[in-house]
Amino acid sequence: EDQVTQSPEALRLQEGESSSLNCSYTVSGLRGLFWYRQDPGKGPEFLFTLYSAGEEKEKERLKATLTKKESFLHITAPKPEDSATYLCAVLSYAGNQFYFGTGTSLTVIP
Amino acid sequence: GAGVSQSPSNKVTEKGKDVELRCDPISGHTALYWYRQSLGQGLEFLIYFQGNSAPDKSGLPSDRFSAERTGGSVSTLTIQRTQQEDSAVYLCASSLGAGAGEAFFGQGTRLTVV
């Protein structure tokens, strides 16, 4: 079965302190890997799609990268408004559903 | 519409009652998903609709759960004889089609069974 593991579960950063979130995956034929941001009481908000190893996507302070076994979400000089839970999901050619990790809860302290 | 719309946003029901949750996907999106998110848990897949094809019901936890999608658009998730363990946030998402990339989520319906 397809599987996604995210680490760390929680991360506290000082404002401006760059770091990376990890998403390790096992999938039978990767169709796509997806990053979402989720704020408390809201639905997940789409951030990035990555399709093949070596691909990178950027948006403001966030950059997502992909290898054959894992993806990283790099956060450069984070601000308090970046505080949220970041979810990773995979979609395989073998099925219809997105498999989600349990997320990394990020807190950025002013 | 501009995004995925879910209603109600909150629902409190008594144990044993039936509930219906509604999802209005993004216009033109043929794929529709229902997920469940319990406190501190990851997103749990429930059901997937693609166009006029038979839905993938493999994630429904029991026969008390059912869903339909009328006219390839609006979907309703029905939970019969609700139990306390059904309390969760129910999320709906839509995408352009099977394997067509990212899914966009609604705000969810928070269901509390008392």
PDB file of C-alpha atoms in Angstrom:
ATOM      1  CA  GLU A   1       0.000   0.000   0.000  1.00  0.00           C
ATOM      2  CA  ASP A   2       1.139   3.534  -0.713  1.00  0.00           C
ATOM      3  CA  GLN A   3       2.545   5.267   2.341  1.00  0.00           C
ATOM      4  CA  VAL A   4       3.622   8.763   3.358  1.00  0.00           C
ATOM      5  CA  THR A   5       5.651   9.676   6.457  1.00  0.00           C
ATOM      6  CA  GLN A   6       6.311  13.259   7.475  1.00  0.00           C
ATOM      7  CA  SER A   7       8.917  14.545   9.886  1.00  0.00           C
ATOM      8  CA  PRO A   8       9.238  16.196  12.249  1.00  0.00           C
ATOM      9  CA  GLU A   9       5.731  16.096  13.739  1.00  0.00           C
ATOM     10  CA  ALA A  10       6.224  19.586  15.125  1.00  0.00           C
ATOM     11  CA  LEU A  11       8.770  22.322  14.513  1.00  0.00           C
ATOM     12  CA  ARG A  12       9.305  25.630  16.294  1.00  0.00           C
ATOM     13  CA  LEU A  13      11.414  28.240  14.541  1.00  0.00           C
ATOM     14  CA  GLN A  14      12.446  31.752  15.349  1.00  0.00           C
ATOM     15  CA  GLU A  15      11.403  34.276  12.747  1.00  0.00           C
ATOM     16  CA  GLY A  16      14.079  34.274  10.043  1.00  0.00           C
ATOM     17  CA  GLU A  17      15.418  30.825  10.970  1.00  0.00           C
ATOM     18  CA  SER A  18      15.355  28.685   7.813  1.00  0.00           C
ATOM     19  CA  SER A  19      14.603  24.957   7.960  1.00  0.00           C
ATOM     20  CA  SER A  20      13.210  21.996   5.997  1.00  0.00           C
ATOM     21  CA  LEU A  21      10.285  19.632   6.397  1.00  0.00           C
ATOM     22  CA  ASN A  22      10.590  16.061   5.171  1.00  0.00           C
ATOM     23  CA  CYS A  23       8.108  13.811   3.377  1.00  0.00           C
ATOM     24  CA  SER A  24       9.188  10.215   2.740  1.00  0.00           C
ATOM     25  CA  TYR A  25       6.984   8.113   0.511  1.00  0.00           C
ATOM     26  CA  THR A  26       6.484   4.586  -0.785  1.00  0.00           C
ATOM     27  CA  VAL A  27       4.300   4.369  -3.850  1.00  0.00           C
ATOM     28  CA  SER A  28       3.711   1.968  -6.712  1.00  0.00           C
ATOM     29  CA  GLY A  29       4.297   4.361  -9.582  1.00  0.00           C
ATOM     30  CA  LEU A  30       4.278   8.026  -8.565  1.00  0.00           C
ATOM     31  CA  ARG A  31       1.756  10.088 -10.460  1.00  0.00           C
ATOM     32  CA  GLY A  32       2.361  13.195  -8.357  1.00  0.00           C
ATOM     33  CA  LEU A  33       3.439  14.487  -4.953  1.00  0.00           C
ATOM     34  CA  PHE A  34       1.502  17.360  -3.431  1.00  0.00           C
ATOM     35  CA  TRP A  35       2.123  19.850  -0.645  1.00  0.00           C
ATOM     36  CA  TYR A  36      -0.695  21.548   1.218  1.00  0.00           C
ATOM     37  CA  ARG A  37      -0.913  24.070   4.013  1.00  0.00           C
ATOM     38  CA  GLN A  38      -3.675  23.747   6.606  1.00  0.00           C
ATOM     39  CA  ASP A  39      -4.640  26.443   9.088  1.00  0.00           C
ATOM     40  CA  PRO A  40      -6.709  25.569  12.186  1.00  0.00           C
ATOM     41  CA  GLY A  41     -10.387  25.113  11.377  1.00  0.00           C
ATOM     42  CA  LYS A  42      -9.836  25.281   7.626  1.00  0.00           C
ATOM     43  CA  GLY A  43      -9.448  22.869   4.749  1.00  0.00           C
ATOM     44  CA  PRO A  44      -6.025  22.134   3.225  1.00  0.00           C
ATOM     45  CA  GLU A  45      -4.783  24.820   0.830  1.00  0.00           C
ATOM     46  CA  PHE A  46      -2.870  23.620  -2.215  1.00  0.00           C
ATOM     47  CA  LEU A  47       0.758  24.740  -2.488  1.00  0.00           C
ATOM     48  CA  PHE A  48       2.747  22.627  -4.985  1.00  0.00           C
ATOM     49  CA  THR A  49       2.662  19.618  -7.279  1.00  0.00           C
ATOM     50  CA  LEU A  50       5.855  17.726  -8.144  1.00  0.00           C
ATOM     51  CA  TYR A  51       5.844  15.000 -10.775  1.00  0.00           C
ATOM     52  CA  SER A  52       9.374  13.671 -11.199  1.00  0.00           C
ATOM     53  CA  ALA A  53      12.655  13.374  -9.333  1.00  0.00           C
ATOM     54  CA  GLY A  54      14.769  16.489  -9.614  1.00  0.00           C
ATOM     55  CA  GLU A  55      11.811  18.806  -9.988  1.00  0.00           C
ATOM     56  CA  GLU A  56      11.643  21.949  -7.844  1.00  0.00           C
ATOM     57  CA  LYS A  57       8.863  24.489  -7.289  1.00  0.00           C
ATOM     58  CA  GLU A  58       9.033  27.831  -5.468  1.00  0.00           C
ATOM     59  CA  LYS A  59       6.519  30.228  -4.012  1.00  0.00           C
ATOM     60  CA  GLU A  60       7.574  33.167  -1.873  1.00  0.00           C
ATOM     61  CA  ARG A  61       9.549  31.720   1.068  1.00  0.00           C
ATOM     62  CA  LEU A  62       8.743  28.101   0.214  1.00  0.00           C
ATOM     63  CA  LYS A  63      10.592  25.724  -2.083  1.00  0.00           C
ATOM     64  CA  ALA A  64       9.607  22.096  -2.673  1.00  0.00           C
ATOM     65  CA  THR A  65      11.995  19.484  -4.042  1.00  0.00           C
ATOM     66  CA  LEU A  66      11.544  15.847  -5.020  1.00  0.00           C
ATOM     67  CA  THR A  67      13.733  12.744  -5.141  1.00  0.00           C
ATOM     68  CA  LYS A  68      12.731   9.143  -5.841  1.00  0.00           C
ATOM     69  CA  LYS A  69      12.081   8.497  -2.152  1.00  0.00           C
ATOM     70  CA  GLU A  70      11.333  11.816  -0.498  1.00  0.00           C
ATOM     71  CA  SER A  71      10.350  15.422  -0.831  1.00  0.00           C
ATOM     72  CA  PHE A  72      11.494  18.432   1.130  1.00  0.00           C
ATOM     73  CA  LEU A  73       9.686  21.667   1.811  1.00  0.00           C
ATOM     74  CA  HIS A  74      12.317  24.304   2.466  1.00  0.00           C
ATOM     75  CA  ILE A  75      11.240  27.419   4.330  1.00  0.00           C
ATOM     76  CA  THR A  76      13.586  30.378   3.985  1.00  0.00           C
ATOM     77  CA  ALA A  77      13.476  33.199   6.535  1.00  0.00           C
ATOM     78  CA  PRO A  78      10.034  32.228   7.828  1.00  0.00           C
ATOM     79  CA  LYS A  79       7.560  34.722   9.234  1.00  0.00           C
ATOM     80  CA  PRO A  80       4.901  34.155  11.920  1.00  0.00           C
ATOM     81  CA  GLU A  81       2.229  33.975   9.217  1.00  0.00           C
ATOM     82  CA  ASP A  82       3.901  30.826   7.903  1.00  0.00           C
ATOM     83  CA  SER A  83       2.742  29.039  11.051  1.00  0.00           C
ATOM     84  CA  ALA A  84       0.428  26.197   9.974  1.00  0.00           C
ATOM     85  CA  THR A  85       0.353  22.453   9.482  1.00  0.00           C
ATOM     86  CA  TYR A  86       2.009  21.350   6.249  1.00  0.00           C
ATOM     87  CA  LEU A  87       0.664  18.199   4.640  1.00  0.00           C
ATOM     88  CA  CYS A  88       2.251  16.009   2.007  1.00  0.00           C
ATOM     89  CA  ALA A  89       0.263  13.651  -0.230  1.00  0.00           C
ATOM     90  CA  VAL A  90       0.983  11.226  -3.061  1.00  0.00           C
ATOM     91  CA  LEU A  91      -1.109   9.963  -5.931  1.00  0.00           C
ATOM     92  CA  SER A  92      -0.108   6.766  -7.691  1.00  0.00           C
ATOM     93  CA  TYR A  93      -0.990   5.236 -11.028  1.00  0.00           C
ATOM     94  CA  ALA A  94      -2.354   2.205  -9.181  1.00  0.00           C
ATOM     95  CA  GLY A  95      -5.246   3.938  -7.433  1.00  0.00           C
ATOM     96  CA  ASN A  96      -7.638   6.836  -7.210  1.00  0.00           C
ATOM     97  CA  GLN A  97      -6.979   8.296  -3.790  1.00  0.00           C
ATOM     98  CA  PHE A  98      -4.442  10.743  -2.463  1.00  0.00           C
ATOM     99  CA  TYR A  99      -2.461   9.270   0.447  1.00  0.00           C
ATOM    100  CA  PHE A 100      -1.690  11.891   3.061  1.00  0.00           C
ATOM    101  CA  GLY A 101       0.948  12.084   5.747  1.00  0.00           C
ATOM    102  CA  THR A 102      -0.009  13.226   9.239  1.00  0.00           C
ATOM    103  CA  GLY A 103       1.629  16.592   8.712  1.00  0.00           C
ATOM    104  CA  THR A 104       4.231  18.833  10.307  1.00  0.00           C
ATOM    105  CA  SER A 105       2.936  21.515  12.637  1.00  0.00           C
ATOM    106  CA  LEU A 106       5.111  24.596  12.148  1.00  0.00           C
ATOM    107  CA  THR A 107       5.217  27.455  14.629  1.00  0.00           C
ATOM    108  CA  VAL A 108       7.234  30.562  13.801  1.00  0.00           C
ATOM    109  CA  ILE A 109       7.961  32.728  16.820  1.00  0.00           C
ATOM    110  CA  PRO A 110       8.351  36.499  16.335  1.00  0.00           C
TER     111      PRO A 110
ATOM    112  CA  GLY B   1     -18.092  28.586  -8.157  1.00  0.00           C
ATOM    113  CA  ALA B   2     -14.726  29.990  -7.201  1.00  0.00           C
ATOM    114  CA  GLY B   3     -13.904  27.154  -4.837  1.00  0.00           C
ATOM    115  CA  VAL B   4     -15.247  23.981  -3.272  1.00  0.00           C
ATOM    116  CA  SER B   5     -18.217  24.759  -1.061  1.00  0.00           C
ATOM    117  CA  GLN B   6     -19.353  22.569   1.826  1.00  0.00           C
ATOM    118  CA  SER B   7     -22.405  22.821   4.023  1.00  0.00           C
ATOM    119  CA  PRO B   8     -23.132  22.949   6.827  1.00  0.00           C
ATOM    120  CA  SER B   9     -19.839  24.184   8.283  1.00  0.00           C
ATOM    121  CA  ASN B  10     -20.781  22.727  11.655  1.00  0.00           C
ATOM    122  CA  LYS B  11     -23.253  20.037  12.617  1.00  0.00           C
ATOM    123  CA  VAL B  12     -24.126  18.735  16.062  1.00  0.00           C
ATOM    124  CA  THR B  13     -26.325  15.660  16.104  1.00  0.00           C
ATOM    125  CA  GLU B  14     -27.551  13.142  18.610  1.00  0.00           C
ATOM    126  CA  LYS B  15     -26.248   9.614  18.556  1.00  0.00           C
ATOM    127  CA  GLY B  16     -28.446   7.432  16.345  1.00  0.00           C
ATOM    128  CA  LYS B  17     -29.636  10.242  14.061  1.00  0.00           C
ATOM    129  CA  ASP B  18     -28.885  10.425  10.343  1.00  0.00           C
ATOM    130  CA  VAL B  19     -26.922  13.340   8.863  1.00  0.00           C
ATOM    131  CA  GLU B  20     -26.342  14.631   5.346  1.00  0.00           C
ATOM    132  CA  LEU B  21     -23.281  16.628   4.362  1.00  0.00           C
ATOM    133  CA  ARG B  22     -23.173  18.528   1.091  1.00  0.00           C
ATOM    134  CA  CYS B  23     -20.319  19.347  -1.281  1.00  0.00           C
ATOM    135  CA  ASP B  24     -20.443  21.652  -4.285  1.00  0.00           C
ATOM    136  CA  PRO B  25     -17.223  21.162  -6.304  1.00  0.00           C
ATOM    137  CA  ILE B  26     -15.405  23.621  -8.532  1.00  0.00           C
ATOM    138  CA  SER B  27     -17.247  24.042 -11.816  1.00  0.00           C
ATOM    139  CA  GLY B  28     -15.790  21.787 -14.510  1.00  0.00           C
ATOM    140  CA  HIS B  29     -14.068  19.429 -12.088  1.00  0.00           C
ATOM    141  CA  THR B  30     -15.059  15.855 -12.847  1.00  0.00           C
ATOM    142  CA  ALA B  31     -13.294  14.184  -9.923  1.00  0.00           C
ATOM    143  CA  LEU B  32     -14.663  14.526  -6.391  1.00  0.00           C
ATOM    144  CA  TYR B  33     -13.259  13.121  -3.139  1.00  0.00           C
ATOM    145  CA  TRP B  34     -14.510  12.801   0.423  1.00  0.00           C
ATOM    146  CA  TYR B  35     -11.993  12.568   3.263  1.00  0.00           C
ATOM    147  CA  ARG B  36     -12.363  12.467   7.042  1.00  0.00           C
ATOM    148  CA  GLN B  37      -9.968  14.138   9.471  1.00  0.00           C
ATOM    149  CA  SER B  38     -10.121  13.243  13.121  1.00  0.00           C
ATOM    150  CA  LEU B  39      -8.370  15.256  15.834  1.00  0.00           C
ATOM    151  CA  GLY B  40      -4.645  14.695  15.570  1.00  0.00           C
ATOM    152  CA  GLN B  41      -5.071  12.215  12.720  1.00  0.00           C
ATOM    153  CA  GLY B  42      -4.216  12.320   9.069  1.00  0.00           C
ATOM    154  CA  LEU B  43      -6.737  12.568   6.271  1.00  0.00           C
ATOM    155  CA  GLU B  44      -8.637   9.314   5.811  1.00  0.00           C
ATOM    156  CA  PHE B  45      -9.983   8.572   2.321  1.00  0.00           C
ATOM    157  CA  LEU B  46     -13.673   7.752   2.150  1.00  0.00           C
ATOM    158  CA  ILE B  47     -14.937   7.780  -1.452  1.00  0.00           C
ATOM    159  CA  TYR B  48     -14.029   8.988  -4.954  1.00  0.00           C
ATOM    160  CA  PHE B  49     -16.249   9.928  -7.888  1.00  0.00           C
ATOM    161  CA  GLN B  50     -15.012  10.368 -11.457  1.00  0.00           C
ATOM    162  CA  GLY B  51     -17.491  11.534 -14.058  1.00  0.00           C
ATOM    163  CA  ASN B  52     -20.176   8.942 -14.693  1.00  0.00           C
ATOM    164  CA  SER B  53     -18.010   5.998 -13.606  1.00  0.00           C
ATOM    165  CA  ALA B  54     -18.898   3.808 -10.648  1.00  0.00           C
ATOM    166  CA  PRO B  55     -17.505   5.433  -7.472  1.00  0.00           C
ATOM    167  CA  ASP B  56     -14.562   4.009  -5.576  1.00  0.00           C
ATOM    168  CA  LYS B  57     -16.139   3.269  -2.187  1.00  0.00           C
ATOM    169  CA  SER B  58     -13.164   1.385  -0.791  1.00  0.00           C
ATOM    170  CA  GLY B  59     -12.591   3.852   2.064  1.00  0.00           C
ATOM    171  CA  LEU B  60     -16.105   3.895   3.549  1.00  0.00           C
ATOM    172  CA  PRO B  61     -15.695   2.591   7.146  1.00  0.00           C
ATOM    173  CA  SER B  62     -19.090   0.879   7.417  1.00  0.00           C
ATOM    174  CA  ASP B  63     -22.386   0.397   5.617  1.00  0.00           C
ATOM    175  CA  ARG B  64     -23.775   3.326   7.636  1.00  0.00           C
ATOM    176  CA  PHE B  65     -21.845   5.593   5.267  1.00  0.00           C
ATOM    177  CA  SER B  66     -23.005   6.294   1.731  1.00  0.00           C
ATOM    178  CA  ALA B  67     -22.526   9.005  -0.845  1.00  0.00           C
ATOM    179  CA  GLU B  68     -24.002  10.052  -4.123  1.00  0.00           C
ATOM    180  CA  ARG B  69     -23.181  12.575  -6.783  1.00  0.00           C
ATOM    181  CA  THR B  70     -26.016  13.965  -8.824  1.00  0.00           C
ATOM    182  CA  GLY B  71     -25.532  15.187 -12.362  1.00  0.00           C
ATOM    183  CA  GLY B  72     -21.784  14.934 -12.062  1.00  0.00           C
ATOM    184  CA  SER B  73     -21.731  17.940  -9.747  1.00  0.00           C
ATOM    185  CA  VAL B  74     -23.057  18.236  -6.194  1.00  0.00           C
ATOM    186  CA  SER B  75     -22.319  15.365  -3.825  1.00  0.00           C
ATOM    187  CA  THR B  76     -24.000  14.327  -0.585  1.00  0.00           C
ATOM    188  CA  LEU B  77     -22.367  12.173   2.086  1.00  0.00           C
ATOM    189  CA  THR B  78     -24.917  10.469   4.329  1.00  0.00           C
ATOM    190  CA  ILE B  79     -24.145   8.893   7.685  1.00  0.00           C
ATOM    191  CA  GLN B  80     -26.936   6.790   9.144  1.00  0.00           C
ATOM    192  CA  ARG B  81     -27.398   5.996  12.827  1.00  0.00           C
ATOM    193  CA  THR B  82     -24.466   8.218  13.817  1.00  0.00           C
ATOM    194  CA  GLN B  83     -22.054   7.060  16.497  1.00  0.00           C
ATOM    195  CA  GLN B  84     -19.698   9.122  18.665  1.00  0.00           C
ATOM    196  CA  GLU B  85     -16.713   7.786  16.743  1.00  0.00           C
ATOM    197  CA  ASP B  86     -18.124   9.474  13.623  1.00  0.00           C
ATOM    198  CA  SER B  87     -17.228  12.855  15.135  1.00  0.00           C
ATOM    199  CA  ALA B  88     -14.641  14.416  12.823  1.00  0.00           C
ATOM    200  CA  VAL B  89     -14.153  17.022  10.130  1.00  0.00           C
ATOM    201  CA  TYR B  90     -15.438  15.803   6.779  1.00  0.00           C
ATOM    202  CA  LEU B  91     -13.560  17.314   3.863  1.00  0.00           C
ATOM    203  CA  CYS B  92     -14.552  17.367   0.219  1.00  0.00           C
ATOM    204  CA  ALA B  93     -12.132  18.007  -2.635  1.00  0.00           C
ATOM    205  CA  SER B  94     -12.359  18.205  -6.413  1.00  0.00           C
ATOM    206  CA  SER B  95      -9.895  18.032  -9.280  1.00  0.00           C
ATOM    207  CA  LEU B  96     -10.007  18.377 -13.045  1.00  0.00           C
ATOM    208  CA  GLY B  97     -10.105  14.622 -13.546  1.00  0.00           C
ATOM    209  CA  ALA B  98      -8.585  11.260 -12.783  1.00  0.00           C
ATOM    210  CA  GLY B  99      -4.888  11.754 -12.271  1.00  0.00           C
ATOM    211  CA  ALA B 100      -5.180  15.312 -13.545  1.00  0.00           C
ATOM    212  CA  GLY B 101      -3.150  16.774 -10.732  1.00  0.00           C
ATOM    213  CA  GLU B 102      -3.905  18.539  -7.537  1.00  0.00           C
ATOM    214  CA  ALA B 103      -7.177  18.452  -5.643  1.00  0.00           C
ATOM    215  CA  PHE B 104      -8.720  21.552  -4.104  1.00  0.00           C
ATOM    216  CA  PHE B 105     -10.432  21.269  -0.746  1.00  0.00           C
ATOM    217  CA  GLY B 106     -13.452  22.879   0.811  1.00  0.00           C
ATOM    218  CA  GLN B 107     -13.483  24.248   4.341  1.00  0.00           C
ATOM    219  CA  GLY B 108     -14.967  21.071   5.739  1.00  0.00           C
ATOM    220  CA  THR B 109     -17.959  20.156   7.874  1.00  0.00           C
ATOM    221  CA  ARG B 110     -17.228  19.641  11.555  1.00  0.00           C
ATOM    222  CA  LEU B 111     -19.527  16.875  12.779  1.00  0.00           C
ATOM    223  CA  THR B 112     -20.054  16.357  16.493  1.00  0.00           C
ATOM    224  CA  VAL B 113     -22.112  13.403  17.667  1.00  0.00           C
ATOM    225  CA  VAL B 114     -23.368  13.786  21.251  1.00  0.00           C
TER     226      VAL B 114
END
